[in-house]
């Protein structure tokens, strides 16, 4: 059975029909989640403090220990430390970029949802504005037909004057 297209009416807000409401589902990309947690961990003060302590211990060990206990001597310009830090940087950069790309995708989806929400709010506002105008027009039409308090008082005074006049005439006849 095919759906019939609804024609938009002025008495209903626009932007509500045919919208599929989907709840956002978490990504099932394990590597992407890992890269985000890795990038998040590398940006903490704890990670920087830990890396600083690691490098200081490494340098202290290889400078002040006897030469037979040094595994990366200062004479070779700490080649092993340089390789370890380069390896860490070579893996960290792509993982951070991957995490940024995933965040950009989420931001893009959020921006689209915000745009749709703004369109719905605008449609609702326009609908409410039309309703307020219709109510004002109805009140104006109604107020022209209804007696105001001053008009009612004036009519009552006129009737009282007529009754007083008739009462005076009746009193003069009876005399």
JSON list of C-alpha atoms in Angstrom, two decimals, residues 53-168:
[
{"chain": "A", "resi": 53, "resn": "UNK", "atom": "CA", "xyz": [59.86, 10.55, 34.89]},
{"chain": "A", "resi": 54, "resn": "UNK", "atom": "CA", "xyz": [60.61, 7.68, 32.47]},
{"chain": "A", "resi": 55, "resn": "UNK", "atom": "CA", "xyz": [63.07, 9.80, 30.46]},
{"chain": "A", "resi": 56, "resn": "UNK", "atom": "CA", "xyz": [64.73, 11.21, 33.61]},
{"chain": "A", "resi": 57, "resn": "UNK", "atom": "CA", "xyz": [65.17, 7.71, 35.09]},
{"chain": "A", "resi": 58, "resn": "UNK", "atom": "CA", "xyz": [66.51, 6.45, 31.74]},
{"chain": "A", "resi": 59, "resn": "UNK", "atom": "CA", "xyz": [69.00, 9.30, 31.44]},
{"chain": "A", "resi": 60, "resn": "UNK", "atom": "CA", "xyz": [70.05, 9.10, 35.10]},
{"chain": "A", "resi": 61, "resn": "UNK", "atom": "CA", "xyz": [70.63, 5.34, 34.89]},
{"chain": "A", "resi": 62, "resn": "UNK", "atom": "CA", "xyz": [72.70, 5.59, 31.74]},
{"chain": "A", "resi": 63, "resn": "UNK", "atom": "CA", "xyz": [74.77, 8.55, 32.96]},
{"chain": "A", "resi": 64, "resn": "UNK", "atom": "CA", "xyz": [75.58, 7.65, 36.58]},
{"chain": "A", "resi": 65, "resn": "UNK", "atom": "CA", "xyz": [75.65, 3.86, 36.62]},
{"chain": "A", "resi": 66, "resn": "UNK", "atom": "CA", "xyz": [78.92, 2.02, 35.99]},
{"chain": "A", "resi": 67, "resn": "UNK", "atom": "CA", "xyz": [79.55, 1.39, 32.26]},
{"chain": "A", "resi": 68, "resn": "UNK", "atom": "CA", "xyz": [78.86, -2.37, 32.51]},
{"chain": "A", "resi": 69, "resn": "UNK", "atom": "CA", "xyz": [75.28, -1.62, 33.75]},
{"chain": "A", "resi": 70, "resn": "UNK", "atom": "CA", "xyz": [74.50, 1.07, 31.14]},
{"chain": "A", "resi": 71, "resn": "UNK", "atom": "CA", "xyz": [72.33, -0.28, 28.32]},
{"chain": "A", "resi": 72, "resn": "UNK", "atom": "CA", "xyz": [72.15, 3.03, 26.39]},
{"chain": "A", "resi": 73, "resn": "UNK", "atom": "CA", "xyz": [75.34, 4.94, 27.22]},
{"chain": "A", "resi": 74, "resn": "UNK", "atom": "CA", "xyz": [75.69, 8.68, 26.82]},
{"chain": "A", "resi": 75, "resn": "UNK", "atom": "CA", "xyz": [78.69, 8.06, 24.57]},
{"chain": "A", "resi": 76, "resn": "UNK", "atom": "CA", "xyz": [76.28, 6.80, 21.87]},
{"chain": "A", "resi": 77, "resn": "UNK", "atom": "CA", "xyz": [73.98, 9.80, 22.42]},
{"chain": "A", "resi": 78, "resn": "UNK", "atom": "CA", "xyz": [71.21, 7.64, 23.94]},
{"chain": "A", "resi": 79, "resn": "UNK", "atom": "CA", "xyz": [70.41, 5.95, 20.63]},
{"chain": "A", "resi": 80, "resn": "UNK", "atom": "CA", "xyz": [67.97, 3.45, 22.15]},
{"chain": "A", "resi": 81, "resn": "UNK", "atom": "CA", "xyz": [65.99, 6.21, 23.92]},
{"chain": "A", "resi": 82, "resn": "UNK", "atom": "CA", "xyz": [65.84, 8.16, 20.67]},
{"chain": "A", "resi": 83, "resn": "UNK", "atom": "CA", "xyz": [64.54, 5.09, 18.82]},
{"chain": "A", "resi": 84, "resn": "UNK", "atom": "CA", "xyz": [61.91, 4.39, 21.48]},
{"chain": "A", "resi": 85, "resn": "UNK", "atom": "CA", "xyz": [60.65, 7.97, 21.47]},
{"chain": "A", "resi": 86, "resn": "UNK", "atom": "CA", "xyz": [60.62, 8.05, 17.65]},
{"chain": "A", "resi": 87, "resn": "UNK", "atom": "CA", "xyz": [58.66, 4.80, 17.54]},
{"chain": "A", "resi": 88, "resn": "UNK", "atom": "CA", "xyz": [56.15, 6.18, 20.03]},
{"chain": "A", "resi": 89, "resn": "UNK", "atom": "CA", "xyz": [55.77, 9.38, 18.00]},
{"chain": "A", "resi": 90, "resn": "UNK", "atom": "CA", "xyz": [55.39, 7.46, 14.72]},
{"chain": "A", "resi": 91, "resn": "UNK", "atom": "CA", "xyz": [52.47, 5.50, 16.17]},
{"chain": "A", "resi": 92, "resn": "UNK", "atom": "CA", "xyz": [50.97, 8.37, 18.14]},
{"chain": "A", "resi": 93, "resn": "UNK", "atom": "CA", "xyz": [50.59, 10.77, 15.21]},
{"chain": "A", "resi": 94, "resn": "UNK", "atom": "CA", "xyz": [48.36, 8.55, 13.01]},
{"chain": "A", "resi": 95, "resn": "UNK", "atom": "CA", "xyz": [46.30, 7.43, 16.00]},
{"chain": "A", "resi": 96, "resn": "UNK", "atom": "CA", "xyz": [45.69, 11.03, 17.01]},
{"chain": "A", "resi": 97, "resn": "UNK", "atom": "CA", "xyz": [44.73, 11.91, 13.43]},
{"chain": "A", "resi": 98, "resn": "UNK", "atom": "CA", "xyz": [42.31, 8.98, 13.30]},
{"chain": "A", "resi": 99, "resn": "UNK", "atom": "CA", "xyz": [40.72, 10.12, 16.56]},
{"chain": "A", "resi": 100, "resn": "UNK", "atom": "CA", "xyz": [40.38, 13.65, 15.15]},
{"chain": "A", "resi": 101, "resn": "UNK", "atom": "CA", "xyz": [38.72, 12.32, 11.99]},
{"chain": "A", "resi": 102, "resn": "UNK", "atom": "CA", "xyz": [36.21, 10.36, 14.04]},
{"chain": "A", "resi": 103, "resn": "UNK", "atom": "CA", "xyz": [35.47, 13.47, 16.11]},
{"chain": "A", "resi": 104, "resn": "UNK", "atom": "CA", "xyz": [34.99, 15.49, 12.90]},
{"chain": "A", "resi": 105, "resn": "UNK", "atom": "CA", "xyz": [32.47, 12.90, 11.70]},
{"chain": "A", "resi": 106, "resn": "UNK", "atom": "CA", "xyz": [30.56, 13.12, 14.99]},
{"chain": "A", "resi": 107, "resn": "UNK", "atom": "CA", "xyz": [30.64, 16.93, 14.81]},
{"chain": "A", "resi": 108, "resn": "UNK", "atom": "CA", "xyz": [29.28, 16.83, 11.26]},
{"chain": "A", "resi": 109, "resn": "UNK", "atom": "CA", "xyz": [26.36, 14.64, 12.35]},
{"chain": "A", "resi": 110, "resn": "UNK", "atom": "CA", "xyz": [25.70, 16.91, 15.35]},
{"chain": "A", "resi": 111, "resn": "UNK", "atom": "CA", "xyz": [25.69, 20.00, 13.12]},
{"chain": "A", "resi": 112, "resn": "UNK", "atom": "CA", "xyz": [23.17, 18.36, 10.79]},
{"chain": "A", "resi": 113, "resn": "UNK", "atom": "CA", "xyz": [20.94, 17.41, 13.73]},
{"chain": "A", "resi": 114, "resn": "UNK", "atom": "CA", "xyz": [21.18, 20.98, 15.07]},
{"chain": "A", "resi": 115, "resn": "UNK", "atom": "CA", "xyz": [20.21, 22.35, 11.65]},
{"chain": "A", "resi": 116, "resn": "UNK", "atom": "CA", "xyz": [17.18, 20.05, 11.48]},
{"chain": "A", "resi": 117, "resn": "UNK", "atom": "CA", "xyz": [16.18, 21.02, 15.02]},
{"chain": "A", "resi": 118, "resn": "UNK", "atom": "CA", "xyz": [16.48, 24.71, 14.10]},
{"chain": "A", "resi": 119, "resn": "UNK", "atom": "CA", "xyz": [14.26, 24.15, 11.05]},
{"chain": "A", "resi": 120, "resn": "UNK", "atom": "CA", "xyz": [11.64, 22.44, 13.21]},
{"chain": "A", "resi": 121, "resn": "UNK", "atom": "CA", "xyz": [11.80, 25.25, 15.77]},
{"chain": "A", "resi": 122, "resn": "UNK", "atom": "CA", "xyz": [11.36, 27.82, 12.99]},
{"chain": "A", "resi": 123, "resn": "UNK", "atom": "CA", "xyz": [8.38, 25.90, 11.60]},
{"chain": "A", "resi": 124, "resn": "UNK", "atom": "CA", "xyz": [6.86, 25.68, 15.09]},
{"chain": "A", "resi": 125, "resn": "UNK", "atom": "CA", "xyz": [7.42, 29.39, 15.63]},
{"chain": "A", "resi": 126, "resn": "UNK", "atom": "CA", "xyz": [5.81, 30.26, 12.31]},
{"chain": "A", "resi": 127, "resn": "UNK", "atom": "CA", "xyz": [2.86, 28.01, 13.17]},
{"chain": "A", "resi": 128, "resn": "UNK", "atom": "CA", "xyz": [2.43, 29.66, 16.57]},
{"chain": "A", "resi": 129, "resn": "UNK", "atom": "CA", "xyz": [2.67, 33.10, 14.96]},
{"chain": "A", "resi": 130, "resn": "UNK", "atom": "CA", "xyz": [-0.11, 32.16, 12.52]},
{"chain": "A", "resi": 131, "resn": "UNK", "atom": "CA", "xyz": [-2.21, 30.87, 15.44]},
{"chain": "A", "resi": 132, "resn": "UNK", "atom": "CA", "xyz": [-1.70, 34.10, 17.41]},
{"chain": "A", "resi": 133, "resn": "UNK", "atom": "CA", "xyz": [-2.72, 36.17, 14.39]},
{"chain": "A", "resi": 134, "resn": "UNK", "atom": "CA", "xyz": [-5.82, 34.01, 13.91]},
{"chain": "A", "resi": 135, "resn": "UNK", "atom": "CA", "xyz": [-6.74, 34.44, 17.60]},
{"chain": "A", "resi": 136, "resn": "UNK", "atom": "CA", "xyz": [-6.26, 38.20, 17.41]},
{"chain": "A", "resi": 137, "resn": "UNK", "atom": "CA", "xyz": [-8.48, 38.38, 14.35]},
{"chain": "A", "resi": 138, "resn": "UNK", "atom": "CA", "xyz": [-11.14, 36.30, 16.11]},
{"chain": "A", "resi": 139, "resn": "UNK", "atom": "CA", "xyz": [-10.98, 38.50, 19.21]},
{"chain": "A", "resi": 140, "resn": "UNK", "atom": "CA", "xyz": [-11.27, 41.66, 17.09]},
{"chain": "A", "resi": 141, "resn": "UNK", "atom": "CA", "xyz": [-14.30, 40.27, 15.28]},
{"chain": "A", "resi": 142, "resn": "UNK", "atom": "CA", "xyz": [-15.85, 39.20, 18.57]},
{"chain": "A", "resi": 143, "resn": "UNK", "atom": "CA", "xyz": [-15.15, 42.51, 20.32]},
{"chain": "A", "resi": 144, "resn": "UNK", "atom": "CA", "xyz": [-16.97, 44.46, 17.59]},
{"chain": "A", "resi": 145, "resn": "UNK", "atom": "CA", "xyz": [-20.13, 42.42, 18.20]},
{"chain": "A", "resi": 146, "resn": "UNK", "atom": "CA", "xyz": [-20.05, 42.45, 22.00]},
{"chain": "A", "resi": 147, "resn": "UNK", "atom": "CA", "xyz": [-21.36, 45.34, 24.06]},
{"chain": "A", "resi": 148, "resn": "UNK", "atom": "CA", "xyz": [-18.79, 47.09, 26.09]},
{"chain": "A", "resi": 149, "resn": "UNK", "atom": "CA", "xyz": [-19.44, 48.11, 29.69]},
{"chain": "A", "resi": 150, "resn": "UNK", "atom": "CA", "xyz": [-19.81, 51.79, 28.80]},
{"chain": "A", "resi": 151, "resn": "UNK", "atom": "CA", "xyz": [-22.30, 51.02, 26.04]},
{"chain": "A", "resi": 152, "resn": "UNK", "atom": "CA", "xyz": [-24.34, 48.87, 28.42]},
{"chain": "A", "resi": 153, "resn": "UNK", "atom": "CA", "xyz": [-24.37, 51.61, 31.08]},
{"chain": "A", "resi": 154, "resn": "UNK", "atom": "CA", "xyz": [-25.46, 54.20, 28.54]},
{"chain": "A", "resi": 155, "resn": "UNK", "atom": "CA", "xyz": [-28.32, 51.96, 27.41]},
{"chain": "A", "resi": 156, "resn": "UNK", "atom": "CA", "xyz": [-29.38, 51.34, 31.00]},
{"chain": "A", "resi": 157, "resn": "UNK", "atom": "CA", "xyz": [-29.36, 55.09, 31.75]},
{"chain": "A", "resi": 158, "resn": "UNK", "atom": "CA", "xyz": [-31.54, 55.72, 28.72]},
{"chain": "A", "resi": 159, "resn": "UNK", "atom": "CA", "xyz": [-33.99, 53.04, 29.85]},
{"chain": "A", "resi": 160, "resn": "UNK", "atom": "CA", "xyz": [-34.03, 54.44, 33.41]},
{"chain": "A", "resi": 161, "resn": "UNK", "atom": "CA", "xyz": [-34.73, 57.92, 32.08]},
{"chain": "A", "resi": 162, "resn": "UNK", "atom": "CA", "xyz": [-37.61, 56.56, 30.00]},
{"chain": "A", "resi": 163, "resn": "UNK", "atom": "CA", "xyz": [-38.97, 54.69, 33.00]},
{"chain": "A", "resi": 164, "resn": "UNK", "atom": "CA", "xyz": [-38.64, 57.78, 35.18]},
{"chain": "A", "resi": 165, "resn": "UNK", "atom": "CA", "xyz": [-40.40, 59.82, 32.49]},
{"chain": "A", "resi": 166, "resn": "UNK", "atom": "CA", "xyz": [-43.21, 57.27, 32.23]},
{"chain": "A", "resi": 167, "resn": "UNK", "atom": "CA", "xyz": [-43.42, 57.06, 36.02]},
{"chain": "A", "resi": 168, "resn": "UNK", "atom": "CA", "xyz": [-43.75, 60.86, 36.22]}
]
